[in-house]
Amino acid sequence: VACRAGTLAIVKELMSFKDLLEAVDVAGWNPLHIAVHVGRREVVVLLLQAGARPNHRNGKGQVPAELCADNGTYEAIRSFELHQQKTNGRPWDVRIDPAQGEDVVGSRLQYEPFFVPRQPVIRTQQFKKEFQRIGMLIFNRQPGFGLAFLVASGVARDYPVDMSTFLRRSKVDIKQVGNFLGEAFSLSHTIRLEFLNSVVMQNTGVVSALIQVFHMLQLPDDLQKINRLVHGVARIWWRQHERMVKDSKDSSAMPPARASTLGGAETGSKPQLHLSEELKGLELKQYLTSSDVLHQIMFSAVLLHWFMYKDSNGKGTVARKDVDFATWKRINAGIETNGTSIPEHVQQQVYRVISKAFIPELALASESRRNQGDAAAGGGAGAATLPGEDSVALE
């Protein structure tokens, strides 16, 4: 999985376990077979440098080079083979640009989904409100079918911006919004980025940005879905702050901070999160080299919150399990692109915010609240159907 879709930092971490270099699946494919097949040149280079054998055959007798469809990846394999023939055990030195962070081919395949807008089957506006209500109820059971119905009935146009607006403004189940946007489908990916891009994350920090987003949808209980959502948050956060840097060159006035009011402006019984203590905006960005690093620390923060408060019921009863900062810091070691770590004071501030209080927005679907209002306010009223129920009431 790491060689197919994981970041370079994850691949490097797993490569420290030498036995994994030659581990095979049921079809006889090893990590090198998979990385070559999907065209991840940088991963292929790392595997070959670590000692992966390019002549290993899978269950069909194929060596990795026979599965290659990318010229850059094939050239890397040929370069390694020629080096092996001409030198006597000397290391194969191929430079990987650290600023690039991710392999070009893998990124292009992942972030350019094919999308063809569909036309509505029903064009009348007479029953639009009724169709919208039915579509919402279907969405709360099966999100993909619900969106398809809304498009077919003419309630929403088949464009990412329209579907994103519907998810934000309609009284749909935010648990299902999180589940759908966290899927690996190309449509989910397209709408996910449009949805996240509509959230203002300027001058937010690691925790406050997550709260800003997951106030509008609920974190699924699937780690891969969480990873996709958090990855999208990090990318959009980074893009918005790069735009701030560009705009600041033309104007000395910076946008006002928004995140300081999050977590403390609600009911008086809610614990104060002290989000003002964490680094925000460009002040945070200066300590990170890429959006990938931000993604890693955000994902780590979500997991830290889950571990600390996983025994809480989300209804006022908070059961906390302590994790000391040294342990969490050790988990985050080496996640920078050059193998170094995020400055300790940055991690310390994130840890301090999370350890102070349970944060409902960071609770997973299996342990937290059901929707209570529209998506922009944290949920949907009147859509009380959970996945797995036997029927949907279309009253």
Short mmCIF file of C-alpha atoms in Angstrom, two decimals:
data_model
loop_
_atom_site.label_atom_id
_atom_site.label_comp_id
_atom_site.label_asym_id
_atom_site.label_seq_id
_atom_site.Cartn_x
_atom_site.Cartn_y
_atom_site.Cartn_z
CA VAL A 1 0.00 0.00 0.00
CA ALA A 2 2.83 2.41 0.86
CA CYS A 3 4.57 1.80 -2.48
CA ARG A 4 1.31 2.31 -4.35
CA ALA A 5 -0.01 5.45 -2.69
CA GLY A 6 2.01 6.30 0.43
CA THR A 7 4.22 9.35 0.80
CA LEU A 8 7.99 9.10 0.45
CA ALA A 9 8.36 9.65 4.19
CA ILE A 10 6.24 6.56 4.91
CA VAL A 11 8.15 4.49 2.34
CA LYS A 12 11.47 5.51 3.92
CA GLU A 13 10.19 4.56 7.36
CA LEU A 14 9.06 1.11 6.22
CA MET A 15 12.35 0.54 4.39
CA SER A 16 14.09 0.47 7.76
CA PHE A 17 12.57 -3.01 8.11
CA LYS A 18 14.74 -4.92 5.64
CA ASP A 19 12.46 -7.96 5.53
CA LEU A 20 9.73 -5.85 3.91
CA LEU A 21 11.89 -5.23 0.81
CA GLU A 22 11.31 -8.80 -0.37
CA ALA A 23 7.85 -9.37 1.13
CA VAL A 24 5.39 -10.68 -1.47
CA ASP A 25 1.61 -10.76 -1.77
CA VAL A 26 -0.53 -13.70 -2.92
CA ALA A 27 0.37 -12.95 -6.56
CA GLY A 28 4.11 -12.93 -5.84
CA TRP A 29 4.45 -9.15 -6.24
CA ASN A 30 7.01 -7.47 -4.01
CA PRO A 31 7.21 -3.70 -3.24
CA LEU A 32 9.38 -3.07 -6.31
CA HIS A 33 6.83 -4.73 -8.62
CA ILE A 34 4.09 -2.46 -7.25
CA ALA A 35 6.11 0.77 -7.37
CA VAL A 36 7.21 0.06 -10.96
CA HIS A 37 3.69 -0.86 -12.05
CA VAL A 38 2.17 2.44 -10.84
CA GLY A 39 5.09 4.50 -12.16
CA ARG A 40 6.48 5.86 -8.89
CA ARG A 41 10.04 6.56 -10.01
CA GLU A 42 11.26 8.05 -6.72
CA VAL A 43 9.99 5.05 -4.75
CA VAL A 44 11.65 2.70 -7.25
CA VAL A 45 14.96 4.53 -6.81
CA LEU A 46 14.70 4.31 -3.02
CA LEU A 47 13.90 0.59 -3.13
CA LEU A 48 16.80 -0.19 -5.47
CA GLN A 49 19.21 1.82 -3.35
CA ALA A 50 17.99 -0.08 -0.28
CA GLY A 51 18.77 -3.44 -1.88
CA ALA A 52 15.55 -4.55 -3.59
CA ARG A 53 16.29 -7.13 -6.32
CA PRO A 54 15.21 -6.04 -9.83
CA ASN A 55 15.30 -9.66 -11.07
CA HIS A 56 12.72 -11.01 -8.62
CA ARG A 57 9.85 -12.70 -10.49
CA ASN A 58 6.20 -12.63 -9.48
CA GLY A 59 3.72 -15.50 -9.70
CA LYS A 60 3.55 -15.12 -13.50
CA GLY A 61 7.32 -15.07 -13.88
CA GLN A 62 7.54 -11.32 -14.53
CA VAL A 63 10.39 -9.14 -13.30
CA PRO A 64 9.52 -5.53 -12.30
CA ALA A 65 10.83 -4.02 -15.56
CA GLU A 66 8.26 -6.03 -17.53
CA LEU A 67 5.44 -4.26 -15.68
CA CYS A 68 6.72 -0.75 -16.37
CA ALA A 69 4.69 1.68 -18.49
CA ASP A 70 6.48 4.89 -17.49
CA ASN A 71 9.62 5.97 -19.35
CA GLY A 72 11.21 7.72 -16.37
CA THR A 73 10.76 4.68 -14.15
CA TYR A 74 12.09 2.33 -16.83
CA GLU A 75 15.15 4.53 -17.33
CA ALA A 76 15.83 4.39 -13.59
CA ILE A 77 15.74 0.58 -13.64
CA ARG A 78 18.02 0.43 -16.70
CA SER A 79 20.42 2.88 -15.08
CA PHE A 80 20.61 0.68 -11.99
CA GLU A 81 21.19 -2.48 -14.06
CA LEU A 82 23.97 -0.80 -16.09
CA HIS A 83 25.55 0.45 -12.88
CA GLN A 84 25.53 -3.08 -11.48
CA GLN A 85 27.22 -4.42 -14.62
CA LYS A 86 29.93 -1.76 -14.82
CA THR A 87 30.84 -1.34 -11.14
CA ASN A 88 31.93 -3.74 -8.47
CA GLY A 89 29.57 -3.23 -5.55
CA ARG A 90 29.79 0.56 -5.46
CA PRO A 91 26.61 2.33 -4.26
CA TRP A 92 24.22 3.56 -6.93
CA ASP A 93 24.01 7.32 -6.46
CA VAL A 94 20.91 8.93 -7.95
CA ARG A 95 19.77 12.27 -6.59
CA ILE A 96 16.12 12.84 -5.65
CA ASP A 97 15.04 16.45 -5.44
CA PRO A 98 13.96 16.94 -1.78
CA ALA A 99 11.92 20.00 -2.65
CA GLN A 100 9.70 17.94 -4.93
CA GLY A 101 8.54 15.77 -2.04
CA GLU A 102 6.31 13.51 -4.13
CA ASP A 103 6.88 11.58 -7.33
CA VAL A 104 5.58 13.40 -10.40
CA VAL A 105 3.89 10.46 -12.09
CA GLY A 106 2.10 9.30 -8.95
CA SER A 107 0.85 12.81 -8.21
CA ARG A 108 -0.40 13.31 -11.74
CA LEU A 109 -2.31 10.03 -11.71
CA GLN A 110 -3.83 10.82 -8.33
CA TYR A 111 -4.88 14.42 -8.82
CA GLU A 112 -6.35 14.56 -12.31
CA PRO A 113 -9.55 12.49 -12.16
CA PHE A 114 -11.66 12.16 -15.30
CA PHE A 115 -15.01 13.93 -14.87
CA VAL A 116 -17.88 14.25 -17.35
CA PRO A 117 -20.91 16.33 -16.27
CA ARG A 118 -24.25 14.54 -16.57
CA GLN A 119 -27.51 16.16 -17.69
CA PRO A 120 -30.74 15.98 -15.63
CA VAL A 121 -33.47 13.56 -16.67
CA ILE A 122 -36.23 15.66 -15.09
CA ARG A 123 -36.08 19.33 -16.04
CA THR A 124 -39.24 20.67 -14.39
CA GLN A 125 -38.88 22.87 -11.30
CA GLN A 126 -42.39 22.06 -10.02
CA PHE A 127 -41.32 19.47 -7.42
CA LYS A 128 -37.79 20.70 -6.75
CA LYS A 129 -38.23 20.93 -2.96
CA GLU A 130 -39.72 17.44 -2.80
CA PHE A 131 -36.92 16.03 -4.94
CA GLN A 132 -34.35 17.75 -2.74
CA ARG A 133 -35.83 16.20 0.40
CA ILE A 134 -35.92 12.74 -1.19
CA GLY A 135 -32.34 13.18 -2.41
CA MET A 136 -31.21 14.15 1.08
CA LEU A 137 -32.83 11.06 2.59
CA ILE A 138 -31.22 8.84 -0.04
CA PHE A 139 -27.86 10.54 0.56
CA ASN A 140 -28.12 9.77 4.26
CA ARG A 141 -28.30 6.07 3.39
CA GLN A 142 -26.11 5.89 0.27
CA PRO A 143 -24.33 9.16 -0.60
CA GLY A 144 -23.46 8.27 -4.20
CA PHE A 145 -27.04 7.31 -5.03
CA GLY A 146 -28.30 10.45 -3.34
CA LEU A 147 -26.09 12.74 -5.43
CA ALA A 148 -27.03 10.84 -8.60
CA PHE A 149 -30.73 11.34 -7.81
CA LEU A 150 -30.22 15.06 -7.17
CA VAL A 151 -28.50 15.46 -10.53
CA ALA A 152 -31.05 13.34 -12.39
CA SER A 153 -33.95 15.30 -10.86
CA GLY A 154 -32.38 18.66 -11.68
CA VAL A 155 -31.94 19.75 -8.05
CA ALA A 156 -28.17 20.14 -8.44
CA ARG A 157 -25.98 20.52 -11.50
CA ASP A 158 -23.34 17.87 -12.03
CA TYR A 159 -20.43 20.17 -11.20
CA PRO A 160 -18.13 19.90 -8.17
CA VAL A 161 -18.92 23.44 -6.99
CA ASP A 162 -22.69 22.77 -7.05
CA MET A 163 -22.39 19.44 -5.24
CA SER A 164 -20.02 20.96 -2.69
CA THR A 165 -22.48 23.79 -2.05
CA PHE A 166 -25.30 21.28 -1.59
CA LEU A 167 -23.29 19.31 0.98
CA ARG A 168 -22.43 22.47 2.92
CA ARG A 169 -25.87 24.07 2.96
CA SER A 170 -28.29 21.16 3.07
CA LYS A 171 -29.49 19.29 6.14
CA VAL A 172 -27.60 16.12 5.33
CA ASP A 173 -25.94 13.72 7.73
CA ILE A 174 -22.41 15.03 8.30
CA LYS A 175 -21.30 11.49 9.09
CA GLN A 176 -22.21 10.49 5.53
CA VAL A 177 -20.57 13.64 4.16
CA GLY A 178 -17.31 12.60 5.83
CA ASN A 179 -17.63 9.02 4.63
CA PHE A 180 -18.31 10.05 1.03
CA LEU A 181 -15.63 12.75 0.79
CA GLY A 182 -13.09 10.34 2.28
CA GLU A 183 -13.58 7.73 -0.45
CA ALA A 184 -10.93 7.01 -3.08
CA PHE A 185 -13.37 7.52 -5.99
CA SER A 186 -12.45 10.24 -8.48
CA LEU A 187 -15.80 11.98 -7.91
CA SER A 188 -15.23 11.99 -4.14
CA HIS A 189 -11.75 13.41 -4.66
CA THR A 190 -13.00 16.19 -6.94
CA ILE A 191 -15.82 17.24 -4.62
CA ARG A 192 -13.54 16.88 -1.58
CA LEU A 193 -11.09 19.47 -2.87
CA GLU A 194 -13.91 21.82 -3.89
CA PHE A 195 -15.55 21.40 -0.47
CA LEU A 196 -12.31 22.04 1.42
CA ASN A 197 -11.39 24.97 -0.81
CA SER A 198 -14.60 26.70 0.27
CA VAL A 199 -13.42 26.68 3.90
CA VAL A 200 -11.41 29.73 5.00
CA MET A 201 -8.26 28.39 6.66
CA GLN A 202 -6.15 31.53 6.49
CA ASN A 203 -4.40 32.30 9.77
CA THR A 204 -5.33 28.97 11.33
CA GLY A 205 -3.01 26.50 13.01
CA VAL A 206 -2.82 22.72 12.95
CA VAL A 207 -5.69 22.12 15.39
CA SER A 208 -7.80 25.17 14.54
CA ALA A 209 -7.72 24.33 10.81
CA LEU A 210 -8.92 20.80 11.55
CA ILE A 211 -11.72 22.18 13.73
CA GLN A 212 -12.68 24.66 11.01
CA VAL A 213 -13.13 21.82 8.50
CA PHE A 214 -14.49 19.01 10.67
CA HIS A 215 -17.13 21.32 12.11
CA MET A 216 -18.82 20.83 8.71
CA LEU A 217 -18.32 17.10 8.28
CA GLN A 218 -17.56 14.22 10.60
CA LEU A 219 -14.34 12.24 10.67
CA PRO A 220 -15.01 8.67 9.49
CA ASP A 221 -13.82 5.70 11.53
CA ASP A 222 -11.73 4.46 8.57
CA LEU A 223 -8.07 5.52 8.78
CA GLN A 224 -7.58 5.65 5.00
CA LYS A 225 -10.58 7.96 4.62
CA ILE A 226 -9.28 10.13 7.46
CA ASN A 227 -5.89 10.27 5.76
CA ARG A 228 -7.43 11.43 2.46
CA LEU A 229 -9.47 14.12 4.19
CA VAL A 230 -6.56 15.40 6.27
CA HIS A 231 -4.30 15.33 3.21
CA GLY A 232 -6.82 17.53 1.41
CA VAL A 233 -6.99 19.92 4.38
CA ALA A 234 -3.20 20.26 4.39
CA ARG A 235 -3.05 20.90 0.63
CA ILE A 236 -5.75 23.58 0.71
CA TRP A 237 -4.27 25.19 3.84
CA TRP A 238 -0.90 25.36 2.11
CA ARG A 239 -2.39 26.76 -1.08
CA GLN A 240 -4.32 29.47 0.77
CA HIS A 241 -1.23 30.55 2.68
CA GLU A 242 0.93 30.59 -0.45
CA ARG A 243 -1.67 32.96 -1.84
CA MET A 244 -1.33 35.05 1.32
CA VAL A 245 2.43 35.27 0.77
CA LYS A 246 1.87 36.41 -2.80
CA ASP A 247 -0.75 38.96 -1.76
CA SER A 248 1.44 40.28 1.05
CA LYS A 249 4.03 41.35 -1.50
CA ASP A 250 1.46 43.73 -2.96
CA SER A 251 0.00 44.90 0.35
CA SER A 252 1.43 45.15 3.83
CA ALA A 253 -1.99 44.54 5.40
CA MET A 254 -2.54 40.94 6.44
CA PRO A 255 -5.99 39.33 6.90
CA PRO A 256 -7.24 39.24 10.50
CA ALA A 257 -6.79 36.02 12.42
CA ARG A 258 -9.93 33.92 12.48
CA ALA A 259 -9.03 30.80 14.42
CA SER A 260 -8.72 32.37 17.87
CA THR A 261 -12.49 32.35 18.30
CA LEU A 262 -12.89 28.65 17.51
CA GLY A 263 -13.50 26.30 20.38
CA GLY A 264 -14.35 29.03 22.87
CA ALA A 265 -17.30 30.87 21.33
CA GLU A 266 -19.89 28.17 21.92
CA THR A 267 -21.70 27.13 25.08
CA GLY A 268 -20.29 28.12 28.42
CA SER A 269 -19.97 24.47 29.46
CA LYS A 270 -17.51 23.71 26.67
CA PRO A 271 -13.87 23.58 27.88
CA GLN A 272 -11.60 26.36 26.66
CA LEU A 273 -9.18 24.97 24.09
CA HIS A 274 -6.75 27.89 24.18
CA LEU A 275 -6.26 27.81 20.40
CA SER A 276 -4.48 31.15 20.68
CA GLU A 277 -1.51 29.21 22.05
CA GLU A 278 -0.75 27.41 18.79
CA LEU A 279 1.20 28.85 15.88
CA LYS A 280 -1.01 29.98 13.01
CA GLY A 281 -0.85 31.10 9.43
CA LEU A 282 2.46 32.22 7.96
CA GLU A 283 4.09 31.97 11.37
CA LEU A 284 3.42 28.22 11.29
CA LYS A 285 4.27 27.85 7.60
CA GLN A 286 7.83 29.12 8.08
CA TYR A 287 8.65 26.02 10.17
CA LEU A 288 7.34 23.52 7.58
CA THR A 289 8.91 22.65 4.23
CA SER A 290 5.83 21.38 2.38
CA SER A 291 2.14 20.53 2.59
CA ASP A 292 3.16 16.90 3.01
CA VAL A 293 4.81 17.72 6.33
CA LEU A 294 1.71 19.63 7.43
CA HIS A 295 -0.37 16.60 6.43
CA GLN A 296 1.79 14.33 8.60
CA ILE A 297 1.53 16.49 11.72
CA MET A 298 -2.22 17.04 11.22
CA PHE A 299 -2.83 13.31 10.84
CA SER A 300 -0.69 12.65 13.89
CA ALA A 301 -2.74 15.21 15.84
CA VAL A 302 -5.99 13.46 14.89
CA LEU A 303 -4.59 10.11 16.04
CA LEU A 304 -3.33 11.65 19.27
CA HIS A 305 -6.79 13.04 20.02
CA TRP A 306 -8.38 9.69 19.18
CA PHE A 307 -6.06 7.79 21.51
CA MET A 308 -6.46 10.25 24.36
CA TYR A 309 -10.26 10.44 24.23
CA LYS A 310 -11.37 7.22 22.51
CA ASP A 311 -13.22 6.10 25.66
CA SER A 312 -15.29 9.31 25.76
CA ASN A 313 -18.92 9.00 24.71
CA GLY A 314 -19.25 12.45 23.10
CA LYS A 315 -22.16 13.33 25.43
CA GLY A 316 -20.29 15.14 28.16
CA THR A 317 -18.52 12.17 29.70
CA VAL A 318 -14.81 12.54 28.95
CA ALA A 319 -12.51 9.63 29.74
CA ARG A 320 -8.93 10.60 29.06
CA LYS A 321 -5.93 8.36 28.46
CA ASP A 322 -2.60 10.16 28.86
CA VAL A 323 0.20 10.09 26.29
CA ASP A 324 3.31 11.98 27.31
CA PHE A 325 4.79 14.50 24.90
CA ALA A 326 8.08 12.61 24.57
CA THR A 327 6.24 9.56 23.19
CA TRP A 328 4.23 11.59 20.69
CA LYS A 329 7.32 13.52 19.64
CA ARG A 330 9.15 10.24 19.02
CA ILE A 331 6.32 9.10 16.75
CA ASN A 332 6.70 12.31 14.71
CA ALA A 333 10.48 12.00 14.36
CA GLY A 334 11.87 12.42 10.84
CA ILE A 335 8.65 13.42 9.06
CA GLU A 336 10.28 16.42 7.37
CA THR A 337 11.25 15.86 3.73
CA ASN A 338 14.97 15.81 4.54
CA GLY A 339 14.56 13.33 7.39
CA THR A 340 14.67 15.92 10.17
CA SER A 341 11.87 16.68 12.61
CA ILE A 342 9.43 19.55 13.00
CA PRO A 343 10.73 22.04 15.62
CA GLU A 344 9.88 20.88 19.12
CA HIS A 345 8.07 24.07 20.12
CA VAL A 346 5.66 23.66 17.18
CA GLN A 347 4.83 20.10 18.22
CA GLN A 348 4.61 21.14 21.87
CA GLN A 349 1.91 23.70 21.13
CA VAL A 350 -0.19 21.21 19.14
CA TYR A 351 0.17 18.64 21.91
CA ARG A 352 -0.79 21.16 24.59
CA VAL A 353 -4.00 22.19 22.81
CA ILE A 354 -5.15 18.60 22.27
CA SER A 355 -4.27 17.44 25.77
CA LYS A 356 -6.27 20.23 27.43
CA ALA A 357 -9.76 19.19 26.36
CA PHE A 358 -11.87 16.82 24.29
CA ILE A 359 -12.60 18.36 20.85
CA PRO A 360 -15.95 17.16 19.39
CA GLU A 361 -14.90 18.08 15.84
CA LEU A 362 -11.98 15.62 16.03
CA ALA A 363 -14.07 12.71 17.33
CA LEU A 364 -14.46 9.77 14.95
CA ALA A 365 -17.86 8.70 13.65
CA SER A 366 -17.97 5.61 15.85
CA GLU A 367 -17.58 7.59 19.06
CA SER A 368 -19.23 10.97 18.58
CA ARG A 369 -22.38 12.91 17.94
CA ARG A 370 -25.10 12.55 15.34
CA ASN A 371 -26.00 15.58 13.25
CA GLN A 372 -28.02 18.31 14.94
CA GLY A 373 -28.23 21.14 12.36
CA ASP A 374 -27.22 21.89 8.79
CA ALA A 375 -23.76 20.95 7.58
CA ALA A 376 -22.39 24.44 8.13
CA ALA A 377 -23.54 24.29 11.74
CA GLY A 378 -22.45 20.74 12.34
CA GLY A 379 -25.14 18.41 11.04
CA GLY A 380 -28.63 17.93 9.69
CA ALA A 381 -31.98 17.92 11.44
CA GLY A 382 -34.74 15.61 10.36
CA ALA A 383 -32.46 13.19 8.52
CA ALA A 384 -32.47 10.55 11.20
CA THR A 385 -31.51 7.49 9.18
CA LEU A 386 -28.28 5.64 9.83
CA PRO A 387 -26.50 3.37 7.37
CA GLY A 388 -27.54 -0.18 8.04
CA GLU A 389 -31.17 0.58 8.99
CA ASP A 390 -33.77 -1.47 7.19
CA SER A 391 -35.81 1.34 5.71
CA VAL A 392 -35.89 5.05 4.92
CA ALA A 393 -38.96 7.07 5.79
CA LEU A 394 -39.73 9.33 2.83
CA GLU A 395 -42.46 11.24 4.58
#
